[in-house]
């Protein structure tokens, strides 16, 4: 039986590359998105991957959406918690709203995505969880107190879940992308982006497929002893 994989934020950017890689690996994939209907429809047309619309920051919506995915495709074996947002500002200018939005999506959203599938994974004695963290959760980043806090928190989630899930055949791992050529990074002011690229020894932004490659490795059936780990893919910009 094909493994069923859920990828949040799976119709654009890094998430879209992950959805495609898992499909190529033989998984039945459900990709979620929060708002961009046109991009989701185009993604399904291109890939044949089913998309589902809900807000990862909303627990009830996540639970209901996950129940729908399982009714359509079967029990979820693989979860990739990828959905994330930025609301960058230096700390003295950061508003409580900017803080909350990022915490709700990038940190609570990870809880909301994993919590509803966890009991089923425990019962079936198999699960693969990957959380997409960030280089900026490892090193911090000027202008990203909110984002860096969530991405560091994601690493705590993974290391704790790894310990709780191990005896049930569940692994939980993190991938920390560096700066990848996606809309999120392209939204950074050009001068700032150029300066960042100057700090990457590989001399370029990463490609979404280079992150998807890491995820495909971690979710494979025979990756069961890789548990609680963090794969950094950042062009040698930072060593955790
Ligand atoms: N380091 C040190 N000082 C910096 C700085 C930096 N990286 N960036 C700005 N400053 C300084 C400026 O030079 C300026 O100093 P002066 O007042 O002495 O001139 C001061 O900070 C304020 O700068 P701005 O007026 O430009 O501040 P701003 O309100 O316009 O906001 C910012 C700046 C939004 C933080 C902007 O610098 C920015 O967008 N930085 C990029 C943050 C970033 O890397 N985001 C990652 C997005 S991609 C992502 O998140 C994916 C992933 O996982 C990697």
Short mmCIF file of C-alpha atoms and ligand atoms in Angstrom, two decimals:
data_model
loop_
_atom_site.label_atom_id
_atom_site.label_comp_id
_atom_site.label_asym_id
_atom_site.label_seq_id
_atom_site.Cartn_x
_atom_site.Cartn_y
_atom_site.Cartn_z
CA UNK A 1 0.00 0.00 0.00
CA UNK A 2 1.21 3.48 -0.86
CA UNK A 3 2.02 5.61 2.19
CA UNK A 4 -0.31 8.59 2.67
CA UNK A 5 1.54 11.88 3.19
CA UNK A 6 0.18 15.22 4.37
CA UNK A 7 2.20 18.32 3.46
CA UNK A 8 1.02 21.62 4.94
CA UNK A 9 1.64 24.63 2.75
CA UNK A 10 2.21 21.97 0.12
CA UNK A 11 1.09 23.73 -3.04
CA UNK A 12 3.74 26.48 -3.25
CA UNK A 13 7.44 27.06 -2.60
CA UNK A 14 9.37 24.45 -0.65
CA UNK A 15 6.11 22.63 0.18
CA UNK A 16 5.26 22.11 -3.49
CA UNK A 17 8.68 20.59 -4.13
CA UNK A 18 8.18 18.29 -1.13
CA UNK A 19 4.72 17.21 -2.31
CA UNK A 20 6.13 16.35 -5.74
CA UNK A 21 9.12 14.48 -4.33
CA UNK A 22 6.93 12.34 -2.07
CA UNK A 23 4.61 11.56 -4.95
CA UNK A 24 7.63 10.56 -7.03
CA UNK A 25 8.64 8.28 -4.14
CA UNK A 26 5.29 6.47 -4.41
CA UNK A 27 3.28 8.25 -1.72
CA UNK A 28 -0.32 9.37 -2.04
CA UNK A 29 -0.01 13.06 -1.18
CA UNK A 30 -2.45 15.60 0.25
CA UNK A 31 -1.18 19.19 0.07
CA UNK A 32 -2.80 21.88 2.19
CA UNK A 33 -2.94 25.60 1.54
CA UNK A 34 -4.40 28.53 3.43
CA UNK A 35 -5.64 31.02 0.88
CA UNK A 36 -4.26 31.04 -2.64
CA UNK A 37 -6.96 29.10 -4.56
CA UNK A 38 -5.51 29.88 -7.99
CA UNK A 39 -2.04 28.57 -7.08
CA UNK A 40 -3.57 25.43 -5.55
CA UNK A 41 -5.70 24.73 -8.63
CA UNK A 42 -2.69 25.22 -10.92
CA UNK A 43 -0.64 22.91 -8.70
CA UNK A 44 -3.27 20.16 -8.87
CA UNK A 45 -3.54 20.56 -12.66
CA UNK A 46 0.22 20.26 -13.01
CA UNK A 47 0.82 17.40 -10.58
CA UNK A 48 -2.46 15.54 -10.00
CA UNK A 49 -1.91 16.05 -6.26
CA UNK A 50 -5.07 16.75 -4.29
CA UNK A 51 -5.15 20.01 -2.32
CA UNK A 52 -7.13 20.88 0.81
CA UNK A 53 -7.80 24.37 2.15
CA UNK A 54 -7.52 25.12 5.83
CA UNK A 55 -5.63 27.42 8.14
CA UNK A 56 -2.91 25.54 10.04
CA UNK A 57 -3.20 28.11 12.83
CA UNK A 58 -6.75 26.89 13.57
CA UNK A 59 -6.90 23.65 15.60
CA UNK A 60 -10.51 22.76 14.81
CA UNK A 61 -10.03 23.43 11.11
CA UNK A 62 -6.87 21.28 11.10
CA UNK A 63 -8.62 18.43 12.88
CA UNK A 64 -11.61 18.52 10.52
CA UNK A 65 -9.37 18.83 7.46
CA UNK A 66 -7.22 15.90 8.53
CA UNK A 67 -10.35 13.78 9.11
CA UNK A 68 -11.41 14.62 5.55
CA UNK A 69 -8.00 13.69 4.11
CA UNK A 70 -8.13 10.35 5.95
CA UNK A 71 -11.68 9.70 4.72
CA UNK A 72 -10.54 10.39 1.14
CA UNK A 73 -7.08 8.81 1.07
CA UNK A 74 -6.73 6.57 4.14
CA UNK A 75 -4.76 6.90 7.39
CA UNK A 76 -1.93 9.43 7.28
CA UNK A 77 1.51 7.80 7.65
CA UNK A 78 3.69 10.84 6.95
CA UNK A 79 3.27 14.43 8.09
CA UNK A 80 5.42 17.27 6.80
CA UNK A 81 4.69 20.41 8.82
CA UNK A 82 5.91 22.98 6.35
CA UNK A 83 3.39 25.85 6.42
CA UNK A 84 5.04 29.03 7.60
CA UNK A 85 4.91 32.79 7.34
CA UNK A 86 7.15 35.78 8.04
CA UNK A 87 6.27 39.16 9.51
CA UNK A 88 9.77 40.64 9.65
CA UNK A 89 10.52 43.79 11.63
CA UNK A 90 13.27 44.89 13.98
CA UNK A 91 12.15 44.13 17.54
CA UNK A 92 11.55 47.74 18.50
CA UNK A 93 9.06 48.02 15.63
CA UNK A 94 7.50 44.53 15.95
CA UNK A 95 3.83 44.66 16.91
CA UNK A 96 2.07 42.12 19.15
CA UNK A 97 0.02 41.24 16.06
CA UNK A 98 3.17 40.39 14.07
CA UNK A 99 4.40 38.30 16.99
CA UNK A 100 1.08 36.44 17.35
CA UNK A 101 0.52 35.72 13.66
CA UNK A 102 3.91 34.07 13.32
CA UNK A 103 3.59 32.10 16.57
CA UNK A 104 0.08 30.93 15.63
CA UNK A 105 1.10 29.65 12.20
CA UNK A 106 4.69 28.47 12.56
CA UNK A 107 4.58 27.03 16.09
CA UNK A 108 0.98 26.35 17.14
CA UNK A 109 0.33 25.34 13.53
CA UNK A 110 2.85 22.52 13.92
CA UNK A 111 1.04 21.30 17.04
CA UNK A 112 -2.30 21.55 15.21
CA UNK A 113 -0.98 19.50 12.29
CA UNK A 114 0.66 16.69 14.25
CA UNK A 115 -1.68 16.34 17.24
CA UNK A 116 -4.70 14.97 15.31
CA UNK A 117 -2.65 12.30 13.49
CA UNK A 118 -0.57 11.22 16.49
CA UNK A 119 -3.05 8.74 18.07
CA UNK A 120 -3.48 6.89 14.74
CA UNK A 121 0.28 6.66 14.23
CA UNK A 122 0.67 5.24 17.75
CA UNK A 123 -2.04 2.67 17.12
CA UNK A 124 -0.63 1.58 13.77
CA UNK A 125 2.94 1.59 15.10
CA UNK A 126 4.26 3.66 12.22
CA UNK A 127 4.74 7.33 11.54
CA UNK A 128 7.12 9.77 9.89
CA UNK A 129 7.05 13.39 10.98
CA UNK A 130 9.20 16.12 9.48
CA UNK A 131 9.02 19.72 10.61
CA UNK A 132 10.48 22.38 8.35
CA UNK A 133 12.42 24.67 10.68
CA UNK A 134 15.00 27.19 9.43
CA UNK A 135 18.62 28.27 9.63
CA UNK A 136 17.20 31.28 11.45
CA UNK A 137 15.87 29.06 14.22
CA UNK A 138 19.45 27.87 14.68
CA UNK A 139 21.31 31.19 14.49
CA UNK A 140 18.67 33.92 14.96
CA UNK A 141 18.23 36.71 12.43
CA UNK A 142 18.06 40.49 12.61
CA UNK A 143 14.39 41.39 12.01
CA UNK A 144 13.04 37.93 12.90
CA UNK A 145 12.63 37.65 16.67
CA UNK A 146 9.17 36.16 16.09
CA UNK A 147 10.14 33.80 13.25
CA UNK A 148 13.39 32.64 14.89
CA UNK A 149 11.51 31.90 18.13
CA UNK A 150 9.07 29.63 16.27
CA UNK A 151 11.73 27.87 14.26
CA UNK A 152 13.84 27.19 17.37
CA UNK A 153 10.63 26.00 19.05
CA UNK A 154 10.02 23.60 16.16
CA UNK A 155 13.33 21.91 16.99
CA UNK A 156 12.15 21.42 20.58
CA UNK A 157 8.92 19.87 19.33
CA UNK A 158 10.80 17.41 17.12
CA UNK A 159 13.30 16.35 19.78
CA UNK A 160 10.52 15.74 22.29
CA UNK A 161 8.23 13.91 19.87
CA UNK A 162 11.16 11.71 18.80
CA UNK A 163 11.44 10.46 22.38
CA UNK A 164 7.70 9.96 22.81
CA UNK A 165 7.12 8.26 19.45
CA UNK A 166 10.19 6.02 19.20
CA UNK A 167 8.66 2.94 20.82
CA UNK A 168 5.66 3.25 18.48
CA UNK A 169 7.72 3.23 15.29
CA UNK A 170 7.25 6.96 14.84
CA UNK A 171 10.18 9.21 13.94
CA UNK A 172 10.23 13.00 14.17
CA UNK A 173 12.97 15.00 12.48
CA UNK A 174 13.60 18.55 11.38
CA UNK A 175 15.02 20.09 8.24
CA UNK A 176 16.58 23.53 8.55
CA UNK A 177 16.67 25.18 5.14
CA UNK A 178 18.95 28.12 4.58
CA UNK A 179 17.91 30.81 2.14
CA UNK A 180 15.97 29.12 -0.67
CA UNK A 181 14.73 30.70 -3.90
CA UNK A 182 11.05 31.04 -2.98
CA UNK A 183 8.57 33.91 -2.79
CA UNK A 184 9.33 34.24 0.94
CA UNK A 185 12.98 35.02 0.34
CA UNK A 186 12.24 37.11 -2.77
CA UNK A 187 10.08 39.33 -0.50
CA UNK A 188 13.21 40.37 1.41
CA UNK A 189 14.44 43.78 0.15
CA UNK A 190 16.85 43.23 -2.75
CA UNK A 191 19.83 44.89 -1.06
CA UNK A 192 19.35 42.77 2.06
CA UNK A 193 18.98 39.64 -0.07
CA UNK A 194 22.16 40.35 -2.00
CA UNK A 195 24.01 40.80 1.30
CA UNK A 196 22.64 37.47 2.53
CA UNK A 197 23.76 35.66 -0.64
CA UNK A 198 27.21 37.10 0.01
CA UNK A 199 27.23 35.15 3.29
CA UNK A 200 26.50 31.80 1.61
CA UNK A 201 29.75 29.99 0.73
CA UNK A 202 27.98 28.05 -2.04
CA UNK A 203 27.38 31.46 -3.62
CA UNK A 204 23.70 31.07 -4.43
CA UNK A 205 20.26 30.54 -2.93
CA UNK A 206 19.16 26.94 -2.49
CA UNK A 207 16.50 25.32 -4.65
CA UNK A 208 13.24 23.98 -3.17
CA UNK A 209 14.09 20.53 -4.59
CA UNK A 210 17.25 20.48 -2.45
CA UNK A 211 15.06 20.65 0.66
CA UNK A 212 12.57 18.13 -0.71
CA UNK A 213 15.49 15.70 -1.14
CA UNK A 214 16.15 15.83 2.62
CA UNK A 215 12.50 15.23 3.45
CA UNK A 216 12.23 12.30 1.04
CA UNK A 217 15.17 10.68 2.84
CA UNK A 218 13.70 11.18 6.32
CA UNK A 219 10.23 9.80 5.57
CA UNK A 220 11.36 6.58 3.90
CA UNK A 221 10.34 3.31 5.58
CA UNK A 222 13.99 2.37 6.06
CA UNK A 223 14.92 5.65 7.82
CA UNK A 224 13.53 4.39 11.14
CA UNK A 225 16.73 4.86 13.16
CA UNK A 226 17.09 8.52 12.14
CA UNK A 227 15.01 10.07 14.88
CA UNK A 228 15.17 13.46 16.58
CA UNK A 229 17.76 14.75 14.16
CA UNK A 230 18.13 18.00 12.27
CA UNK A 231 19.35 18.15 8.69
CA UNK A 232 20.76 21.54 7.76
CA UNK A 233 20.71 22.44 4.06
CA UNK A 234 22.08 25.95 3.85
CA UNK A 235 25.05 26.07 1.45
CA UNK A 236 27.51 26.11 4.38
CA UNK A 237 26.14 29.43 5.70
CA UNK A 238 25.90 28.15 9.27
CA UNK A 239 26.93 25.03 11.20
CA UNK A 240 24.65 24.18 14.13
N1 LIG B 1 22.19 43.52 10.62
C1 LIG B 1 22.53 44.64 11.28
N2 LIG B 1 21.88 45.79 11.14
C2 LIG B 1 20.85 45.83 10.28
C3 LIG B 1 20.43 44.69 9.55
C4 LIG B 1 21.16 43.51 9.75
N3 LIG B 1 20.85 42.39 9.10
N4 LIG B 1 19.37 45.03 8.79
C5 LIG B 1 19.11 46.33 9.02
N5 LIG B 1 20.00 46.81 9.91
C6 LIG B 1 20.08 48.16 10.45
C7 LIG B 1 19.96 49.19 9.36
O1 LIG B 1 21.23 49.42 8.79
C8 LIG B 1 19.45 50.38 10.12
O2 LIG B 1 20.49 51.00 10.83
P1 LIG B 1 20.52 52.60 10.99
O3 LIG B 1 19.23 52.94 11.69
O4 LIG B 1 21.74 52.85 11.80
O5 LIG B 1 20.60 53.10 9.59
C9 LIG B 1 18.54 49.76 11.16
O6 LIG B 1 18.95 48.39 11.28
C10 LIG B 1 17.07 49.78 10.76
O7 LIG B 1 17.00 49.30 9.43
P2 LIG B 1 15.76 49.59 8.52
O8 LIG B 1 15.32 51.00 8.62
O9 LIG B 1 16.05 49.02 7.17
O10 LIG B 1 14.66 48.75 9.26
P3 LIG B 1 13.28 48.33 8.70
O11 LIG B 1 12.26 48.73 9.69
O12 LIG B 1 13.11 48.76 7.31
O13 LIG B 1 13.35 46.72 8.75
C11 LIG B 1 14.13 44.54 8.17
C12 LIG B 1 14.47 46.01 8.38
C13 LIG B 1 12.66 44.28 7.90
C14 LIG B 1 14.54 43.70 9.36
C15 LIG B 1 14.94 44.17 6.93
O14 LIG B 1 16.31 44.37 7.25
C16 LIG B 1 14.76 42.75 6.50
O15 LIG B 1 13.78 42.41 5.85
N6 LIG B 1 15.75 41.92 6.80
C17 LIG B 1 15.72 40.54 6.34
C18 LIG B 1 15.31 39.66 7.43
C19 LIG B 1 15.45 38.27 6.91
O16 LIG B 1 16.54 37.76 6.65
N7 LIG B 1 14.32 37.59 6.70
C20 LIG B 1 14.34 36.27 6.19
C21 LIG B 1 13.15 36.08 5.31
S1 LIG B 1 13.24 34.53 4.43
C22 LIG B 1 12.93 33.39 5.60
O17 LIG B 1 12.56 33.67 6.71
C23 LIG B 1 13.12 31.97 5.19
C24 LIG B 1 14.13 31.30 6.02
O18 LIG B 1 13.77 30.47 6.84
C25 LIG B 1 15.56 31.60 5.81
#
